[in-house]
Structures are given as C-alpha cells and as structure tokens.
CSV table of C-alpha atoms (C1' of nucleotides) in Angstrom, one decimal:
chain,number,residue,atom,x,y,z
A,1247,UNK,CA,-79.2,133.4,-39.8
A,1248,UNK,CA,-76.2,135.4,-39.6
A,1249,UNK,CA,-72.9,133.8,-37.8
A,1250,UNK,CA,-73.3,136.1,-34.7
A,1251,UNK,CA,-76.6,135.0,-34.3
A,1252,UNK,CA,-75.7,131.4,-34.6
A,1253,UNK,CA,-73.2,132.0,-32.0
A,1254,UNK,CA,-75.6,133.8,-29.6
A,1255,UNK,CA,-78.2,130.9,-30.2
A,1256,UNK,CA,-75.6,128.5,-28.9
A,1257,UNK,CA,-74.6,130.4,-25.7
A,1258,UNK,CA,-78.3,130.2,-24.7
A,1259,UNK,CA,-79.1,133.9,-25.3
A,1260,UNK,CA,-82.5,135.1,-26.2
A,1261,UNK,CA,-83.0,136.4,-29.5
A,1262,UNK,CA,-84.5,139.2,-29.2
A,1263,UNK,CA,-85.6,142.1,-31.1
A,1264,UNK,CA,-82.7,145.0,-29.8
A,1265,UNK,CA,-80.2,142.3,-30.0
A,1266,UNK,CA,-81.2,140.9,-33.6
A,1267,UNK,CA,-80.7,144.9,-34.5
A,1268,UNK,CA,-77.1,145.4,-32.6
A,1269,UNK,CA,-75.6,142.3,-34.1
A,1270,UNK,CA,-76.8,143.2,-37.7
A,1271,UNK,CA,-75.2,146.5,-37.0
A,1272,UNK,CA,-71.9,145.3,-36.2
A,1273,UNK,CA,-71.8,143.1,-38.8
A,1274,UNK,CA,-72.7,145.6,-40.9
A,1275,UNK,CA,-69.9,148.1,-39.8
A,1276,UNK,CA,-66.7,148.2,-41.6
A,1277,UNK,CA,-65.5,150.8,-39.1
A,1278,UNK,CA,-64.7,150.5,-35.3
A,1279,UNK,CA,-67.4,151.9,-33.9
A,1280,UNK,CA,-68.0,153.2,-30.2
A,1281,UNK,CA,-70.7,152.4,-28.0
A,1282,UNK,CA,-72.5,155.6,-28.9
A,1283,UNK,CA,-72.0,155.0,-32.4
A,1284,UNK,CA,-73.5,151.2,-32.2
A,1285,UNK,CA,-76.7,152.7,-30.4
A,1286,UNK,CA,-77.1,155.3,-32.9
A,1287,UNK,CA,-76.8,153.1,-35.9
A,1288,UNK,CA,-79.2,150.7,-34.0
A,1289,UNK,CA,-81.8,153.4,-33.4
A,1290,UNK,CA,-81.8,154.2,-37.0
A,1291,UNK,CA,-83.5,150.6,-37.0
A,1292,UNK,CA,-85.1,150.7,-33.9
A,1293,UNK,CA,-85.7,154.3,-32.1
A,1294,UNK,CA,-86.4,152.2,-28.7
A,1295,UNK,CA,-82.9,150.7,-28.5
A,1296,UNK,CA,-81.1,152.1,-25.3
A,1297,UNK,CA,-77.9,152.8,-24.6
A,1298,UNK,CA,-78.0,150.4,-21.4
A,1299,UNK,CA,-78.5,147.5,-23.7
A,1300,UNK,CA,-76.2,148.3,-26.4
A,1301,UNK,CA,-73.7,148.4,-23.3
A,1302,UNK,CA,-75.0,145.2,-22.2
A,1303,UNK,CA,-75.1,143.3,-25.5
A,1304,UNK,CA,-71.5,144.3,-26.3
A,1305,UNK,CA,-70.0,143.1,-22.6
A,1306,UNK,CA,-71.6,139.7,-23.4
A,1307,UNK,CA,-70.0,139.6,-26.9
A,1308,UNK,CA,-67.1,140.6,-25.9
A,1309,UNK,CA,-67.1,137.9,-23.1
A,1310,UNK,CA,-67.9,135.1,-25.5
A,1311,UNK,CA,-65.2,136.6,-27.8
A,1312,UNK,CA,-67.3,137.7,-30.4
A,1313,UNK,CA,-66.3,141.0,-30.8
A,1314,UNK,CA,-63.1,142.6,-29.6
A,1315,UNK,CA,-63.0,145.8,-27.7
A,1316,UNK,CA,-60.2,148.3,-28.4
A,1317,UNK,CA,-58.7,151.2,-27.2
A,1318,UNK,CA,-57.2,153.8,-29.5
A,1319,UNK,CA,-56.1,156.1,-27.1
A,1320,UNK,CA,-59.5,157.8,-26.8
A,1321,UNK,CA,-61.4,158.2,-23.7
A,1322,UNK,CA,-64.0,155.2,-24.9
A,1323,UNK,CA,-64.0,151.8,-26.1
A,1324,UNK,CA,-64.4,150.6,-29.9
A,1325,UNK,CA,-65.5,147.6,-30.9
A,1326,UNK,CA,-65.2,144.9,-34.0
A,1327,UNK,CA,-66.8,141.7,-35.0
A,1328,UNK,CA,-64.2,139.2,-34.0
A,1329,UNK,CA,-62.1,137.8,-37.5
A,1330,UNK,CA,-62.9,134.3,-37.1
A,1331,UNK,CA,-60.0,132.8,-39.3
A,1332,UNK,CA,-56.7,132.9,-38.3
A,1333,UNK,CA,-55.7,134.6,-42.0
A,1334,UNK,CA,-58.1,137.6,-41.1
A,1335,UNK,CA,-56.6,138.9,-37.5
A,1336,UNK,CA,-55.3,142.1,-38.1
A,1337,UNK,CA,-53.7,145.0,-36.4
A,1338,UNK,CA,-54.2,148.6,-36.4
A,1339,UNK,CA,-52.4,151.9,-37.3
A,1340,UNK,CA,-54.3,155.0,-35.9
A,1341,UNK,CA,-53.5,158.2,-38.3
A,1342,UNK,CA,-52.4,161.0,-35.7
A,1343,UNK,CA,-53.4,163.7,-37.5
A,1344,UNK,CA,-56.7,162.6,-39.1
A,1345,UNK,CA,-58.0,159.8,-36.4
A,1346,UNK,CA,-58.6,157.5,-39.1
A,1347,UNK,CA,-57.8,153.7,-38.3
A,1348,UNK,CA,-55.9,151.8,-40.6
A,1349,UNK,CA,-56.2,147.8,-40.6
A,1350,UNK,CA,-53.3,145.8,-41.4
A,1351,UNK,CA,-51.9,142.1,-41.5
A,1352,UNK,CA,-48.3,140.8,-40.5
A,1353,UNK,CA,-47.2,137.0,-40.3
A,1354,UNK,CA,-44.0,138.1,-38.6
A,1355,UNK,CA,-46.2,139.9,-35.8
A,1356,UNK,CA,-48.2,137.0,-35.2
A,1357,UNK,CA,-45.2,134.5,-35.2
A,1358,UNK,CA,-43.2,137.0,-32.5
A,1359,UNK,CA,-46.3,137.4,-30.5
A,1360,UNK,CA,-46.1,133.4,-29.8
A,1361,UNK,CA,-42.5,132.9,-30.0
A,1362,UNK,CA,-42.3,136.0,-27.3
A,1363,UNK,CA,-44.7,134.2,-25.1
A,1364,UNK,CA,-42.9,130.7,-25.3
A,1365,UNK,CA,-39.8,132.5,-24.4
A,1366,UNK,CA,-41.0,133.9,-21.2
A,1367,UNK,CA,-43.2,130.7,-20.3
A,1368,UNK,CA,-46.7,132.1,-20.8
A,1369,UNK,CA,-49.8,131.0,-23.2
A,1370,UNK,CA,-50.6,134.2,-24.7
A,1371,UNK,CA,-54.4,134.5,-24.8
A,1372,UNK,CA,-54.7,137.8,-25.7
A,1373,UNK,CA,-52.7,141.0,-27.2
A,1374,UNK,CA,-52.9,144.8,-28.2
A,1375,UNK,CA,-51.0,145.8,-30.9
A,1376,UNK,CA,-51.4,149.5,-32.4
A,1377,UNK,CA,-49.3,152.1,-34.1
A,1378,UNK,CA,-50.0,155.4,-33.7
A,1379,UNK,CA,-48.3,157.6,-36.7
A,1380,UNK,CA,-48.6,160.5,-39.5
A,1381,UNK,CA,-48.1,159.9,-43.5
A,1382,UNK,CA,-44.8,160.5,-45.0
A,1383,UNK,CA,-44.8,163.4,-47.1
A,1384,UNK,CA,-43.1,163.3,-50.0
B,325,UNK,CA,-31.1,167.3,-9.4
B,326,UNK,CA,-32.8,164.4,-11.1
B,327,UNK,CA,-33.0,164.0,-14.9
B,328,UNK,CA,-36.9,164.4,-14.6
B,329,UNK,CA,-36.6,167.5,-12.5
B,330,UNK,CA,-33.9,168.8,-15.1
B,331,UNK,CA,-36.4,168.2,-18.0
B,332,UNK,CA,-39.3,169.9,-16.2
B,333,UNK,CA,-36.9,173.0,-16.0
B,334,UNK,CA,-35.6,173.1,-19.3
B,335,UNK,CA,-39.8,172.5,-20.4
B,336,UNK,CA,-40.1,176.0,-17.9
B,337,UNK,CA,-42.3,174.4,-15.6
B,338,UNK,CA,-41.9,175.8,-11.9
B,339,UNK,CA,-40.3,173.3,-9.7
B,340,UNK,CA,-43.1,173.2,-6.6
B,341,UNK,CA,-42.7,171.2,-3.8
B,342,UNK,CA,-45.7,169.1,-4.9
B,343,UNK,CA,-43.9,168.5,-8.4
B,344,UNK,CA,-40.8,167.0,-6.7
B,345,UNK,CA,-42.6,164.8,-4.5
B,346,UNK,CA,-44.0,163.6,-7.3
B,347,UNK,CA,-41.6,163.6,-9.8
B,348,UNK,CA,-39.4,161.3,-7.1
B,349,UNK,CA,-42.2,159.1,-6.7
B,350,UNK,CA,-42.1,158.2,-10.2
B,351,UNK,CA,-38.6,157.8,-10.6
B,352,UNK,CA,-38.8,155.5,-7.2
B,353,UNK,CA,-41.7,153.6,-8.4
B,354,UNK,CA,-40.3,150.1,-10.2
B,355,UNK,CA,-44.2,149.5,-11.0
B,356,UNK,CA,-46.7,151.1,-13.2
B,357,UNK,CA,-48.8,152.7,-10.5
B,358,UNK,CA,-52.1,154.5,-11.1
B,359,UNK,CA,-52.7,157.9,-10.5
B,360,UNK,CA,-54.1,156.9,-6.9
B,361,UNK,CA,-51.5,155.1,-6.3
B,362,UNK,CA,-48.6,157.9,-7.3
B,363,UNK,CA,-50.9,160.2,-5.1
B,364,UNK,CA,-51.0,157.9,-2.0
B,365,UNK,CA,-47.2,157.2,-2.5
B,366,UNK,CA,-46.9,161.0,-3.0
B,367,UNK,CA,-49.3,161.7,0.1
B,368,UNK,CA,-47.1,159.7,2.5
B,369,UNK,CA,-44.4,162.4,1.9
B,370,UNK,CA,-46.6,165.3,1.8
B,371,UNK,CA,-50.0,164.9,3.3
B,372,UNK,CA,-51.3,168.2,1.4
B,373,UNK,CA,-50.7,167.2,-2.2
B,374,UNK,CA,-54.4,166.5,-3.9
B,375,UNK,CA,-55.1,164.0,-6.6
B,376,UNK,CA,-56.2,167.1,-8.9
B,377,UNK,CA,-52.4,168.2,-8.8
B,378,UNK,CA,-51.3,164.6,-9.9
B,379,UNK,CA,-53.4,164.3,-12.9
B,380,UNK,CA,-52.7,167.8,-14.0
B,381,UNK,CA,-48.6,166.8,-12.9
B,382,UNK,CA,-49.2,163.6,-15.1
B,383,UNK,CA,-51.1,165.1,-18.0
B,384,UNK,CA,-48.3,167.4,-18.4
B,385,UNK,CA,-45.5,164.8,-18.2
B,386,UNK,CA,-47.1,162.7,-20.5
B,387,UNK,CA,-47.4,165.6,-23.6
B,388,UNK,CA,-43.7,166.4,-22.9
B,389,UNK,CA,-43.0,162.4,-23.4
B,390,UNK,CA,-41.5,162.5,-20.0
B,391,UNK,CA,-43.9,159.5,-18.8
B,392,UNK,CA,-45.9,156.4,-20.9
B,393,UNK,CA,-49.5,156.1,-19.8
B,394,UNK,CA,-50.4,152.4,-20.3
B,395,UNK,CA,-54.0,151.0,-20.3
B,396,UNK,CA,-53.4,147.1,-19.4
B,397,UNK,CA,-57.0,146.8,-19.8
B,398,UNK,CA,-58.3,148.2,-17.0
B,399,UNK,CA,-60.5,151.2,-16.0
B,400,UNK,CA,-57.7,153.3,-15.2
B,401,UNK,CA,-54.4,154.5,-16.6
B,402,UNK,CA,-51.1,153.6,-15.2
B,403,UNK,CA,-47.7,155.3,-16.0
B,404,UNK,CA,-44.0,154.7,-16.1
B,405,UNK,CA,-41.2,157.1,-16.7
B,406,UNK,CA,-40.3,156.9,-20.3
B,407,UNK,CA,-36.9,154.8,-20.6
B,408,UNK,CA,-34.3,157.5,-21.8
B,409,UNK,CA,-31.9,155.3,-23.8
B,410,UNK,CA,-33.4,153.2,-26.9
B,411,UNK,CA,-31.9,150.1,-25.5
B,412,UNK,CA,-34.2,150.3,-22.5
B,413,UNK,CA,-37.1,150.4,-24.6
B,414,UNK,CA,-39.6,147.5,-23.5
B,415,UNK,CA,-43.1,146.1,-23.9
B,416,UNK,CA,-45.4,144.0,-21.2
B,417,UNK,CA,-46.8,140.9,-20.7
B,418,UNK,CA,-49.9,141.0,-18.1
B,419,UNK,CA,-50.7,137.7,-16.3
B,420,UNK,CA,-54.2,137.1,-16.5
B,421,UNK,CA,-54.1,135.2,-13.5
B,422,UNK,CA,-52.9,137.3,-11.1
B,423,UNK,CA,-52.4,140.7,-12.7
B,424,UNK,CA,-48.8,141.1,-12.6
B,425,UNK,CA,-47.2,142.9,-15.1
B,426,UNK,CA,-43.8,141.6,-17.0
B,427,UNK,CA,-41.6,143.7,-18.7
B,428,UNK,CA,-39.6,142.0,-21.8
B,429,UNK,CA,-37.4,143.5,-24.7
B,430,UNK,CA,-37.3,142.4,-27.8
B,431,UNK,CA,-35.3,143.9,-31.0
B,432,UNK,CA,-37.2,142.2,-33.5
B,433,UNK,CA,-40.1,144.2,-32.5
B,434,UNK,CA,-38.7,147.3,-32.6
B,435,UNK,CA,-37.4,146.7,-36.1
B,436,UNK,CA,-41.1,145.2,-37.1
B,437,UNK,CA,-43.0,148.3,-36.0
B,438,UNK,CA,-40.5,150.7,-37.9
B,439,UNK,CA,-40.8,147.9,-40.9
B,440,UNK,CA,-44.2,148.1,-41.1
B,441,UNK,CA,-44.6,151.9,-40.7
B,442,UNK,CA,-42.5,152.3,-43.8
B,443,UNK,CA,-44.4,149.6,-45.7
B,444,UNK,CA,-47.6,151.7,-44.8
B,445,UNK,CA,-46.2,154.7,-45.9
B,446,UNK,CA,-46.4,156.1,-42.0
B,447,UNK,CA,-44.0,157.8,-39.7
B,448,UNK,CA,-44.4,155.7,-36.3
B,449,UNK,CA,-44.6,158.4,-33.3
B,450,UNK,CA,-46.2,155.8,-31.0
B,451,UNK,CA,-47.2,152.1,-30.5
B,452,UNK,CA,-48.8,150.0,-27.6
B,453,UNK,CA,-47.7,146.4,-27.7
B,454,UNK,CA,-49.2,144.4,-24.9
B,455,UNK,CA,-49.4,140.6,-24.3
B,456,UNK,CA,-52.2,138.8,-22.1
B,457,UNK,CA,-51.8,135.1,-21.1
B,458,UNK,CA,-51.2,133.0,-18.0
B,459,UNK,CA,-48.0,130.6,-16.7
B,460,UNK,CA,-47.8,127.5,-18.7
B,461,UNK,CA,-47.8,124.6,-16.2
B,462,UNK,CA,-45.7,122.3,-16.3
C,1329,DG,C1',-45.1,191.1,-8.7
C,1330,DT,C1',-47.0,188.0,-12.0
C,1331,DA,C1',-48.1,184.4,-14.0
C,1332,DT,C1',-48.1,179.7,-12.7
C,1333,DG,C1',-49.6,175.6,-10.1
C,1334,DT,C1',-52.8,173.8,-6.3
C,1335,DG,C1',-56.8,172.6,-3.4
C,1336,DC,C1',-61.1,171.6,-3.0
C,1337,DA,C1',-65.5,170.7,-5.1
C,1338,DA,C1',-68.5,170.3,-8.4
C,1339,DA,C1',-69.1,168.9,-13.3
C,1340,DG,C1',-68.0,166.1,-17.4
C,1341,DA,C1',-67.4,161.5,-20.0
C,1342,DC,C1',-68.2,156.9,-20.0
C,1343,DT,C1',-69.9,152.9,-17.8
C,1344,DT,C1',-72.7,149.7,-14.8
C,1345,DT,C1',-76.6,148.8,-12.0
C,1346,DG,C1',-81.1,148.5,-9.2
C,1347,DC,C1',-86.0,148.1,-10.2
C,1348,DT,C1',-89.9,147.7,-13.0
C,1349,DT,C1',-92.0,145.7,-17.0
C,1350,DT,C1',-91.7,143.4,-21.4
C,1351,DG,C1',-91.3,139.5,-24.4
C,1352,DG,C1',-89.0,134.9,-26.0
C,1353,DA,C1',-88.5,130.1,-25.8
D,904,DT,C1',-95.6,130.5,-17.6
D,905,DC,C1',-91.2,132.1,-16.1
D,906,DC,C1',-86.6,133.8,-16.3
D,907,DA,C1',-83.8,136.3,-19.2
D,908,DA,C1',-83.8,140.9,-21.1
D,909,DA,C1',-85.0,145.8,-21.8
D,910,DG,C1',-86.0,150.9,-20.6
D,911,DC,C1',-85.3,154.2,-17.6
D,912,DA,C1',-82.6,156.8,-14.6
D,913,DA,C1',-79.9,156.7,-10.7
D,914,DA,C1',-74.9,155.8,-9.2
D,915,DG,C1',-70.4,154.6,-9.8
D,916,DT,C1',-65.7,155.3,-11.6
D,917,DC,C1',-61.9,157.8,-13.7
D,918,DT,C1',-60.9,162.4,-14.8
D,919,DT,C1',-61.2,167.1,-15.8
D,920,DT,C1',-62.0,172.1,-14.5
D,921,DG,C1',-63.5,176.6,-12.3
D,922,DC,C1',-62.3,179.5,-8.9
D,923,DA,C1',-59.9,181.5,-4.9
D,924,DC,C1',-55.5,181.3,-2.8
D,925,DA,C1',-50.7,180.3,-2.6
D,926,DT,C1',-45.9,180.3,-4.3
D,927,DA,C1',-41.7,179.9,-7.8
D,928,DC,C1',-39.0,182.8,-10.7
DNA sequence: GTATGTGCAAAGACTTTGCTTTGGA
DNA sequence: TCCAAAGCAAAGTCTTTGCACATAC
C-alpha cells in the first residue's frame, strides 16, 4: 500500500478505484501537473474518471496536507505530493522563457522563514516562494 | 501630475478621465485591493467606470511593471503600486485567522534571492514570497 | 481626424456543486 | 445495508473580449 493510500485510510476516506488511480498518478508524477493533466493521466488508466472527482480528490488531499497546491503565475493550479521529510522541502524557479519548473533546496531560506515569523510574532504554517527568471546566456 | 500618470504618459497611454481616477485610487490605497475593490473605489468618484476598464487598466499597468499583482491564496488577484525604490521592496505575511496582510522588509531575503539565481545560472526577474501564519499567543 | 479607450454584455477559463446513482466497508 | 463518493451537467466566480460609441491627442 502506498504512503498516500495509507494516509487516506487513516483519515477515514473510502479507497475507491478512482482514488487509487488518482493517488498513483500523483505519486508517479515527477512534474507539477494541473488538474487537467492529472485527469488525463488518470483517464489513461480508467476512462470513466471525471474531472469533478479529480477536483474533489485534490481538494481533500490539499486539506489533509498530502498535496501542495501551487500558483506558478498561470490561470490554473498545479499540484505535487507534499515532501514528507524536512530535508526534501524545496522551492521553485520558473523559467520565464520555457515555462520549465526547476526545483531547488535552500537551507538558509528555511531558517529565514522562521526567523522572520519569530520577529513578527507569528507562527508560520505555510509559505510560497517562487522565483521567475531566465537562463544567463554566456 | 502623479508619478503613475507620468509613467503612463511616457508609455504613450492616453490619459482618460477613467484612468486618472483609477490611478489615483491605486496611489491612495494603502492596502492590497482586489479588482472589485479598485472598481468600487473608482465608482465612488465616477459612477460610470466599468469593471472591464479596471481589468484592462490593471493589466496594462502590470505589464508596464507599475503595479504588482498578488495571489494571497484567494480565488482572485490583489494589486499594489510597485515600490519604486529598492529599499521599499517588501514581502507579505498573511494572517490566516484574520486575512490581514502584513508587509515586512528583509534585506537577507533580497540577497538570498539573487544568490540562489546565480547558483542556478538564472537572472531572476521576479519573485513571489508570502508567508501564512497566525499570531503567537502568549 | 484617427487611433485608442470605454461600457456593455457575452463568452471563456477554471472550479464548485446539486442531484441521482454507484459501490466500499 | 448505508453513507461516502462518483458522474454528469449546471451553476458560480473571476477574467477577457467583440462591438459600437466616445474621446484624447
């Protein structure tokens, strides 16, 4: 049983065929798929899966903190499975010329985020950090 | 003539009555108004201003870099006039309990952003950095 | 005078939801 | 069995756009 399925079971969710497929699609995705893309990938396994179910499933997973919802400056949302170890946390650099999303890690950032929260008297529960830029041409 | 009007004139935009009102609304706003809010404030000066014009104006200003478009995790966009001096750049902390948006500055962040870009071989032209959290209760 | 800008309403894009049926526990 | 979940289609929300009229330069 996959980690995501396990977590869903713990949360009391019924493990329907559709959910199994969607969870597997998410776990197998190495990019940051949109709802449409998740749905397409799911449909290639089970044609009957509807986009409404994909929306509902992603919404639940997001509330459970099992997936992260991103806005990379487009008109729609993208998703990825939440990294479960602290050292797997990463941020995103979007190449403004190609649309490519590059993941990067930065320890300093992690520290800074909590330091800033402390200074302002806040418990930081979430954050967005995205860079937009283009390759430096030699 | 306001700074924003000046910049618009330089960009070759016609200075219509509607634009004057919208520019003034933006310059006078100390928060991060949504399109609807900008439109309401503009209408209180000139009832005839339509939301389509507000959308079009904000879109132009955003392309010119004169306003910044933000996504604070809501379903709609918010805007603010772009700070024109480097030392006025700031980021945002959204109070998840009240929805309040707190601005803060952080020099370290500015450095880090460009350092990360350099390390990855990218010219960073834009970035999003938002924190979400709640007040620490004593 | 002419190109740009505006208002209105319709269309578009993405997302949510009501209702009926299906199926997991 | 029974309630959560799915499919479908309609509706909702935010944003963009086509068109006819208005207006800044």
